[in-house]
Amino acid sequence: MVSLSQPNREPPMPQEPVIDPADWRGPEIKNSTDWVYQLDDADIGDLEGALRRVEQKELLSVTKDQFLLPHLGKKLEAVKRQLIDGLGFVLVRGLPVDRYTPKEVATLYWGIGRHLGKPVPTNETGHMISHVINLGHKIENPTERASYTKETLRYHTDMSDVVGLLCLQPAKTGGASTLASAVAIHNAIRAERPDLLRVLYQPWFIDRRGDPIPKGGKPWYEMPIFMWHEGRLLVWLQPQFATSSQRFPEVPRYTDAHWEALKLVESLADDPRFRLDMSFGPGDMQFLNNHVVLHSRTEYEDYPEPERRRHLLRLELVSPDVRMLTPWHSGYTPAGRFEFDLGSVTPNIVLNPG
């Protein structure tokens, strides 16, 4: 068995604090407009023109070139640059979702996403656009998805290069999105606890929690939390999945240093000195770079009417323009391409009738 207390090799680590545009602190940028993009009438006209041109096409076949956006396309290029080489996140506001059918909303969202990257499955079912809505699931259940709970989420990253959330309906109370710069947290740990930083650069064990297992693979895989590759910092934080990996008897037990290091990352991400809170309104779209930004969500309360439940659509993207991935990233690949399903997340729960 591998011993976590005696790593096989010293991983590459930066010798100085990491200098990166994605190094930011919430209080310093909360009032900045650099990460907010407001859709105007010309942008909406662009989107509706593109929607008409592709409305007879199968959604999964729609490409960036088919979803032409002569005006908005320039703004989305700026969005992409901010995601890849800037702060690492954006908020795009102003899509009038109430104006469109569910399928039209999905098509508009898909078309915008195609200008930012290539969509990949968002869950083990293979949905290319999935729902974020409370179905009464519990986070502590290792076979259930946090997307279907109303609980506070631990700070984490997702499996794709970029993850997007489109708000259809906000919660009655709560449900705020909270972000933190992994670069800023890395530099703080380097200054305050370099002993724990070394632990974070070692491989951790990550529970697949129902994701497809590669042929010959295991229901868990190995991945460091911080990686230094080609002169750039990357992060991979899955605290819930790292913790539940301990349910497998063949997985080595984490040491006290591991638990302390994980707690330190999460506590810094949630520290008012680092975190950035934002609320979503209908039609708001948040996109973030999973390699440099940690994200979470506060607990929320829904309206009693089912049609007024907090409801977001999730889109995950990969892009060849993001940071060069490490050999570790080959240990996890998104599920294969499956048929798109907007209408339901389970056979018995229809979220968007008609």
C-alpha positions as a printed Julia matrix, in Angstrom:
354×3 Matrix{Float64}:
   0.0    0.0     0.0
   1.15   3.54   -0.77
   2.14   5.51    2.31
   0.87   9.07    2.41
   3.42  10.04    5.02
   6.32   8.98    2.79
   5.75  10.36   -0.73
   7.73   8.72   -3.5
   9.14  11.93   -4.96
   9.31  15.65   -4.39
   6.84  17.36   -6.74
   7.81  20.48   -8.69
   6.94  23.62   -6.75
   7.53  27.33   -7.45
  10.43  28.81   -5.52
   8.83  32.26   -5.25
   5.27  33.53   -4.72
   3.2   32.88   -7.83
   2.61  35.99   -9.95
  -0.59  35.54  -11.94
  -3.54  37.73  -13.07
  -5.77  35.21  -11.26
  -4.24  36.3    -7.93
  -7.0   38.45   -6.42
  -8.84  38.99   -3.16
 -12.58  39.51   -2.94
 -12.67  42.84   -1.1
 -10.24  44.33   -3.63
 -12.35  43.51   -6.7
 -15.93  43.27   -5.43
 -16.82  46.69   -6.87
 -14.85  46.25  -10.08
 -16.65  46.07  -13.42
 -13.81  44.07  -15.0
 -15.65  40.79  -14.4
 -19.22  41.93  -15.23
 -20.52  41.88  -18.81
 -23.97  43.33  -19.45
 -25.9   42.16  -22.51
 -27.38  45.07  -24.46
 -30.13  45.19  -27.09
 -27.67  44.51  -29.9
 -26.38  41.44  -28.06
 -29.92  40.1   -27.58
 -30.65  40.75  -31.26
 -27.54  38.77  -32.17
 -28.64  35.87  -29.98
 -32.17  35.79  -31.32
 -30.91  35.89  -34.92
 -28.59  32.96  -34.21
 -31.45  31.12  -32.49
 -33.64  31.41  -35.58
 -30.85  30.09  -37.81
 -30.31  26.9   -35.77
 -33.81  26.2   -34.44
 -34.27  23.23  -36.79
 -30.91  21.67  -35.93
 -30.18  19.04  -33.31
 -28.78  21.0   -30.38
 -25.66  18.88  -29.92
 -24.7   19.48  -33.54
 -24.7   23.29  -33.24
 -21.18  24.71  -33.55
 -19.68  28.13  -32.94
 -19.59  28.82  -36.68
 -23.29  28.0   -37.01
 -24.23  30.15  -34.01
 -22.89  33.36  -35.49
 -22.81  36.41  -33.2
 -21.36  39.36  -35.19
 -21.82  41.85  -32.33
 -21.84  39.74  -29.16
 -19.02  37.55  -30.44
 -16.49  40.33  -29.77
 -17.71  40.64  -26.19
 -17.47  36.86  -25.74
 -13.86  36.97  -26.93
 -13.19  39.4   -24.07
 -15.04  37.05  -21.71
 -12.85  34.18  -22.83
  -9.66  36.19  -22.32
 -10.78  37.11  -18.8
 -11.46  33.43  -18.05
  -8.19  32.11  -19.41
  -5.64  34.87  -18.85
  -7.35  37.21  -16.4
  -9.2   36.92  -13.11
 -10.54  33.49  -14.06
 -14.27  34.25  -13.75
 -16.99  36.44  -15.26
 -20.64  37.27  -14.73
 -22.69  37.84  -17.9
 -25.99  39.57  -17.12
 -29.18  40.34  -18.95
 -30.41  37.27  -20.86
 -34.23  37.67  -20.83
 -34.95  34.02  -20.01
 -38.67  34.64  -19.41
 -39.01  35.53  -23.1
 -38.11  32.04  -24.34
 -39.2   28.42  -24.11
 -36.99  26.02  -22.1
 -35.55  24.6   -25.32
 -34.8   28.09  -26.63
 -33.06  29.0   -23.36
 -30.95  25.84  -23.62
 -30.06  26.64  -27.23
 -29.02  30.21  -26.39
 -26.94  28.97  -23.47
 -25.36  26.27  -25.62
 -24.55  28.78  -28.37
 -22.88  31.16  -25.92
 -20.93  28.24  -24.47
 -19.72  27.19  -27.92
 -18.0   30.59  -28.21
 -16.1   29.84  -24.98
 -15.18  26.17  -25.44
 -16.39  22.67  -26.26
 -19.2   21.27  -24.07
 -18.62  17.99  -22.22
 -20.99  15.93  -20.04
 -21.85  17.51  -16.71
 -22.79  14.39  -14.75
 -22.65  10.6   -14.67
 -25.87  10.41  -16.69
 -24.14  12.21  -19.52
 -26.35  15.31  -19.7
 -24.64  18.02  -21.7
 -26.71  20.64  -19.9
 -27.84  19.65  -16.42
 -30.05  21.05  -13.7
 -29.0   22.56  -10.39
 -32.12  22.26   -8.26
 -33.08  20.9    -4.85
 -34.42  17.35   -5.12
 -33.93  16.57   -1.46
 -30.57  14.85   -1.86
 -28.02  14.85    0.97
 -24.35  15.71    0.51
 -23.19  13.13    3.03
 -24.52  10.36    0.77
 -21.49   9.46   -1.43
 -23.73   8.32   -4.27
 -25.76  11.55   -4.55
 -24.96  14.81   -6.29
 -24.57  18.13   -4.47
 -26.36  19.81   -7.41
 -29.61  18.33   -6.13
 -29.31  19.59   -2.54
 -29.99  22.94   -0.89
 -27.06  22.6     1.49
 -23.95  24.73    1.71
 -21.29  23.4    -0.65
 -17.65  23.11    0.37
 -15.22  25.08   -1.78
 -14.22  22.97   -4.75
 -13.35  22.85   -8.43
 -15.15  20.91  -11.15
 -13.73  18.49  -13.69
 -13.85  20.71  -16.79
 -11.73  23.69  -17.8
 -14.69  26.06  -17.5
 -18.01  25.65  -15.68
 -21.04  27.8   -16.37
 -24.24  28.42  -14.4
 -27.31  30.08  -15.89
 -29.93  31.27  -13.41
 -33.55  30.62  -14.34
 -34.99  31.22  -10.88
 -33.18  32.4    -7.71
 -33.92  31.06   -4.24
 -36.29  32.71   -1.78
 -33.3   33.31    0.49
 -29.64  32.26    0.33
 -28.0   30.38   -2.5
 -25.26  32.95   -3.07
 -22.26  31.93   -5.15
 -18.92  32.42   -3.41
 -15.55  32.39   -5.17
 -11.93  32.51   -4.05
  -8.64  32.74   -5.95
  -6.63  29.53   -5.65
  -3.51  31.54   -6.51
  -4.04  33.95   -3.6
  -4.68  31.04   -1.23
  -1.59  29.2    -2.49
   0.6   32.24   -1.86
  -0.85  32.74    1.62
  -0.14  29.12    2.58
   3.36  29.41    1.15
   4.0   32.38    3.43
   2.29  31.04    6.54
   2.53  27.22    6.4
   5.07  26.01    3.82
   5.07  22.59    5.54
   1.39  22.12    4.64
   1.9   23.44    1.12
   4.17  20.48    0.44
   1.36  18.14    1.53
  -1.02  19.85   -0.9
   1.39  19.17   -3.78
   1.36  15.43   -3.04
  -1.27  13.13   -4.61
  -4.61  12.82   -2.81
  -7.21  10.09   -3.26
 -10.46  11.19   -4.91
 -13.71   9.21   -4.84
 -15.42   9.03   -8.23
 -18.8    8.98   -6.43
 -20.75   7.32   -9.2
 -18.83   8.69  -12.19
 -17.96   6.11  -14.85
 -14.9    4.01  -13.99
 -12.36   3.72  -16.83
 -11.69   0.2   -18.06
  -9.28  -1.42  -15.64
  -9.61   1.55  -13.27
 -10.83   1.94   -9.72
 -13.71   3.83   -8.1
 -11.15   6.41   -6.96
  -8.15   8.14   -8.52
  -5.11  10.15   -7.41
  -4.67  13.9    -7.84
  -2.68  16.64   -6.08
  -4.53  19.74   -4.9
  -1.85  22.13   -6.2
   0.26  21.5    -9.29
   3.07  23.58  -10.84
   3.35  22.87  -14.55
   4.92  24.75  -17.46
   5.4   27.79  -15.23
   1.71  28.02  -14.23
  -0.23  27.06  -11.12
  -3.22  24.72  -11.3
  -5.6   23.61   -8.57
  -7.84  20.53   -8.17
  -9.94  20.69   -5.02
 -12.56  18.02   -4.31
 -12.84  18.0    -0.49
 -16.08  16.02   -0.33
 -14.71  13.45   -2.77
 -11.3   13.34   -1.08
 -12.98  12.73    2.25
 -15.34  10.01    0.99
 -12.42   8.16   -0.63
 -11.63   6.97    2.88
 -14.65   4.64    2.65
 -12.56   2.31    0.49
 -10.45  -0.01    2.66
  -7.66  -0.18    0.08
  -7.19   3.61    0.06
  -4.46   4.8     2.47
  -5.59   6.79    5.5
  -4.94  10.51    5.46
  -2.53  11.81    8.08
  -3.18  14.63   10.54
  -1.17  16.89    8.24
  -3.53  16.09    5.36
  -6.62  17.0     7.34
  -4.96  20.18    8.6
  -3.89  21.19    5.1
  -7.36  20.59    3.66
  -8.97  22.55    6.47
  -6.55  25.43    5.9
  -7.4   25.68    2.18
 -11.12  25.7     2.91
 -10.87  28.16    5.79
  -8.84  30.62    3.7
 -11.31  30.32    0.8
 -14.14  31.2     3.18
 -12.18  33.99    4.88
 -13.62  37.49    4.2
 -10.1   38.55    3.21
 -10.24  36.21    0.2
 -13.83  35.33   -0.74
 -16.07  37.11   -3.22
 -19.85  36.72   -2.89
 -22.28  37.24   -5.73
 -26.01  36.69   -6.12
 -27.74  35.57   -9.32
 -30.87  36.99  -10.87
 -32.86  35.41  -13.73
 -30.74  35.44  -16.88
 -27.38  35.82  -15.12
 -24.6   33.52  -16.35
 -21.47  32.85  -14.32
 -18.47  31.24  -15.99
 -15.28  30.36  -14.15
 -11.91  28.71  -14.79
 -11.67  25.58  -12.64
  -7.86  25.6   -12.7
  -7.52  28.86  -10.72
 -10.86  29.6    -8.99
 -12.5   27.77   -6.09
 -16.26  28.05   -5.75
 -19.0   27.3    -3.27
 -22.66  28.06   -2.58
 -24.47  29.05    0.58
 -27.44  27.09    1.89
 -30.77  28.31    0.59
 -34.52  28.21    1.16
 -36.93  27.66   -1.71
 -40.34  29.19   -2.27
 -43.15  26.75   -1.42
 -44.43  26.72   -5.02
 -42.57  24.06   -7.08
 -42.38  26.33  -10.13
 -40.54  28.96   -8.07
 -37.78  26.67   -6.82
 -34.21  27.85   -7.24
 -33.23  26.53  -10.66
 -29.95  26.89  -12.54
 -28.64  25.23  -15.69
 -25.08  23.95  -15.69
 -22.73  23.78  -18.66
 -19.16  22.43  -18.59
 -16.59  23.3   -21.25
 -13.1   22.31  -22.27
 -10.79  24.6   -24.22
  -7.35  24.08  -25.76
  -6.51  27.66  -24.77
  -6.43  27.1   -21.0
  -3.38  26.22  -18.93
  -1.33  23.26  -20.04
  -2.68  20.29  -18.1
  -0.43  17.98  -16.13
   0.02  14.19  -16.49
  -2.17  13.89  -13.39
  -5.15  15.15  -15.36
  -5.16  11.98  -17.46
  -6.38  10.12  -14.37
  -9.83  11.61  -14.77
 -11.63  12.17  -18.07
 -15.24  13.36  -18.47
 -17.82  10.72  -19.26
 -18.5    9.89  -22.9
 -20.94  11.89  -24.96
 -24.55  11.02  -24.22
 -27.9   12.19  -25.46
 -28.95  15.63  -24.27
 -31.92  15.74  -21.89
 -33.35  19.09  -20.83
 -36.72  17.88  -19.62
 -35.74  15.78  -16.61
 -32.92  14.72  -14.37
 -34.59  11.47  -13.38
 -37.26   9.49  -15.28
 -39.94  10.49  -12.76
 -39.19  14.18  -12.14
 -40.11  16.56  -14.96
 -38.62  19.97  -14.27
 -39.69  21.79  -17.42
 -43.04  20.43  -18.6
 -44.09  21.53  -22.07
